[in-house]
mmCIF file of C-alpha atoms in Angstrom:
data_model
loop_
_atom_site.group_PDB
_atom_site.id
_atom_site.type_symbol
_atom_site.label_atom_id
_atom_site.label_comp_id
_atom_site.label_asym_id
_atom_site.label_seq_id
_atom_site.Cartn_x
_atom_site.Cartn_y
_atom_site.Cartn_z
ATOM 1 C CA MET A 1 185.601 132.336 129.008
ATOM 2 C CA SER A 2 185.763 134.515 125.366
ATOM 3 C CA ALA A 3 183.031 135.034 123.648
ATOM 4 C CA GLN A 4 181.991 132.908 120.567
ATOM 5 C CA PRO A 5 179.493 134.631 117.664
ATOM 6 C CA ILE A 6 176.112 133.443 117.217
ATOM 7 C CA PRO A 7 174.774 131.607 113.907
ATOM 8 C CA LEU A 8 172.439 133.753 112.489
ATOM 9 C CA ARG A 9 169.619 131.750 110.586
ATOM 10 C CA SER A 10 169.460 132.779 106.800
ATOM 11 C CA ALA A 11 167.681 135.878 107.271
ATOM 12 C CA LYS A 12 164.158 135.662 104.759
ATOM 13 C CA ALA A 13 162.485 138.879 104.478
ATOM 14 C CA PRO A 14 158.737 137.074 105.200
ATOM 15 C CA LYS A 15 156.551 137.312 102.237
ATOM 16 C CA ILE A 16 153.958 140.208 102.604
ATOM 17 C CA ASP A 17 150.292 139.497 100.416
ATOM 18 C CA PRO A 18 150.151 142.777 97.698
ATOM 19 C CA GLN A 19 146.816 143.586 98.379
ATOM 20 C CA LEU A 20 147.161 143.921 102.261
ATOM 21 C CA ALA A 21 150.024 145.744 101.932
ATOM 22 C CA ALA A 22 148.365 148.325 99.476
ATOM 23 C CA VAL A 23 145.710 148.382 102.425
ATOM 24 C CA GLU A 24 147.905 148.837 105.044
ATOM 25 C CA ALA A 25 149.697 151.571 102.860
ATOM 26 C CA ALA A 26 145.957 153.649 102.892
ATOM 27 C CA ILE A 27 144.842 152.522 106.499
ATOM 28 C CA ASP A 28 148.324 154.391 107.409
ATOM 29 C CA TYR A 29 148.055 157.095 105.231
ATOM 30 C CA LEU A 30 144.891 158.296 105.123
ATOM 31 C CA MET A 31 144.771 157.554 109.297
ATOM 32 C CA LEU A 32 141.799 155.140 109.146
ATOM 33 C CA PRO A 33 140.587 153.297 111.879
ATOM 34 C CA THR A 34 140.443 149.696 112.656
ATOM 35 C CA VAL A 35 140.141 147.069 115.504
ATOM 36 C CA ARG A 36 142.063 144.446 114.349
ATOM 37 C CA PRO A 37 144.456 143.079 111.324
ATOM 38 C CA PRO A 38 142.809 143.562 108.220
ATOM 39 C CA LEU A 39 142.059 140.003 106.841
ATOM 40 C CA VAL A 40 143.314 139.367 103.301
ATOM 41 C CA ARG A 41 140.006 136.942 101.127
ATOM 42 C CA GLU A 42 139.172 136.140 97.533
ATOM 43 C CA ASP A 43 136.783 138.728 97.166
ATOM 44 C CA GLY A 44 139.142 141.519 98.540
ATOM 45 C CA VAL A 45 140.678 142.644 101.864
ATOM 46 C CA HIS A 46 138.137 143.207 104.817
ATOM 47 C CA VAL A 47 138.564 145.693 107.471
ATOM 48 C CA VAL A 48 136.521 145.571 111.001
ATOM 49 C CA VAL A 49 135.384 148.728 113.062
ATOM 50 C CA ALA A 50 134.408 149.453 116.041
ATOM 51 C CA ASP A 51 131.247 152.289 115.306
ATOM 52 C CA GLY A 52 129.040 154.196 113.042
ATOM 53 C CA GLU A 53 131.798 157.421 113.609
ATOM 54 C CA GLN A 54 134.230 155.012 112.226
ATOM 55 C CA PHE A 55 132.714 153.432 109.517
ATOM 56 C CA ALA A 56 132.115 156.980 108.251
ATOM 57 C CA GLN A 57 135.324 157.767 108.301
ATOM 58 C CA TRP A 58 136.303 155.386 105.892
ATOM 59 C CA THR A 59 133.309 156.101 103.782
ATOM 60 C CA TYR A 60 134.396 159.630 103.687
ATOM 61 C CA ALA A 61 137.884 158.960 102.792
ATOM 62 C CA LEU A 62 136.965 156.393 100.135
ATOM 63 C CA GLY A 63 133.554 156.644 98.626
ATOM 64 C CA GLY A 64 131.784 153.679 97.979
ATOM 65 C CA ASP A 65 128.735 151.311 98.205
ATOM 66 C CA VAL A 66 126.945 150.426 101.721
ATOM 67 C CA ASN A 67 124.763 147.796 102.123
ATOM 68 C CA ARG A 68 123.227 146.821 105.461
ATOM 69 C CA ALA A 69 122.690 142.924 106.360
ATOM 70 C CA PRO A 70 118.764 142.274 107.928
ATOM 71 C CA ALA A 71 118.491 142.706 111.250
ATOM 72 C CA LEU A 72 119.272 139.577 113.861
ATOM 73 C CA ASP A 73 118.588 140.219 117.272
ATOM 74 C CA GLY A 74 118.387 143.575 117.702
ATOM 75 C CA ALA A 75 122.145 144.471 115.394
ATOM 76 C CA SER A 76 122.601 144.734 111.877
ATOM 77 C CA LEU A 77 126.251 144.134 110.390
ATOM 78 C CA TRP A 78 126.997 146.908 107.373
ATOM 79 C CA THR A 79 129.556 146.695 104.866
ATOM 80 C CA LEU A 80 131.240 149.201 102.935
ATOM 81 C CA ARG A 81 132.597 148.199 99.059
ATOM 82 C CA THR A 82 134.821 150.328 98.251
ATOM 83 C CA GLU A 83 138.374 150.378 96.812
ATOM 84 C CA SER A 84 142.150 151.426 98.285
ATOM 85 C CA PRO A 85 143.356 154.384 96.262
ATOM 86 C CA GLN A 86 145.308 154.257 92.829
ATOM 87 C CA ARG A 87 148.651 151.816 93.197
ATOM 88 C CA ALA A 88 151.776 152.657 91.040
ATOM 89 C CA ASP A 89 150.941 150.565 88.072
ATOM 90 C CA GLY A 90 147.263 151.730 88.298
ATOM 91 C CA SER A 91 145.476 149.027 90.310
ATOM 92 C CA THR A 92 143.133 148.866 92.757
ATOM 93 C CA VAL A 93 142.430 146.454 95.871
ATOM 94 C CA ARG A 94 139.093 146.056 96.634
ATOM 95 C CA ILE A 95 138.247 146.927 100.342
ATOM 96 C CA ARG A 96 134.601 145.405 102.418
ATOM 97 C CA VAL A 97 134.885 147.294 105.418
ATOM 98 C CA HIS A 98 132.479 145.881 108.528
ATOM 99 C CA VAL A 99 130.572 147.160 111.544
ATOM 100 C CA ALA A 100 127.894 145.517 113.250
ATOM 101 C CA LEU A 101 125.137 147.927 114.393
ATOM 102 C CA VAL A 102 122.729 148.083 117.215
ATOM 103 C CA HIS A 103 118.891 149.387 116.304
ATOM 104 C CA ASP A 104 118.773 152.630 117.118
ATOM 105 C CA GLU A 105 122.621 153.162 117.438
ATOM 106 C CA PHE A 106 124.142 156.195 115.972
ATOM 107 C CA VAL A 107 124.413 155.874 112.316
ATOM 108 C CA PRO A 108 125.355 158.507 110.202
ATOM 109 C CA ALA A 109 122.310 160.280 108.296
ATOM 110 C CA GLU A 110 124.168 159.375 104.963
ATOM 111 C CA PHE A 111 123.859 156.118 105.238
ATOM 112 C CA ARG A 112 119.805 156.042 106.660
ATOM 113 C CA GLY A 113 119.093 155.278 102.843
ATOM 114 C CA ALA A 114 121.143 151.886 102.969
ATOM 115 C CA ALA A 115 119.783 148.791 101.622
ATOM 116 C CA SER A 116 117.058 148.167 104.596
ATOM 117 C CA ALA A 117 116.282 145.136 106.162
#
């Protein structure tokens, strides 16, 4: 029995969205936490974090505006609207970082003044 080579399919690199690549590079470089892969949407790249401390890490690293949605069933969604660091061409990517926080759960002091609900 002789070994036969296995024909390979044409190896095309999968296309990676440049916005997603920029955000993933920022996550890796700044060692920012996420609980799931980022999602590219029309209004930017959305990232979900697990708790207030992880949300604070993003805010400290990138700055931006913090908004809080109205409380519903004892919890509210907090969103950081920020941007990636500048890329080589000078452009940035809009990033939306989200965390759901239960009422009275740890919220860093710098977020307590966010839009009330």
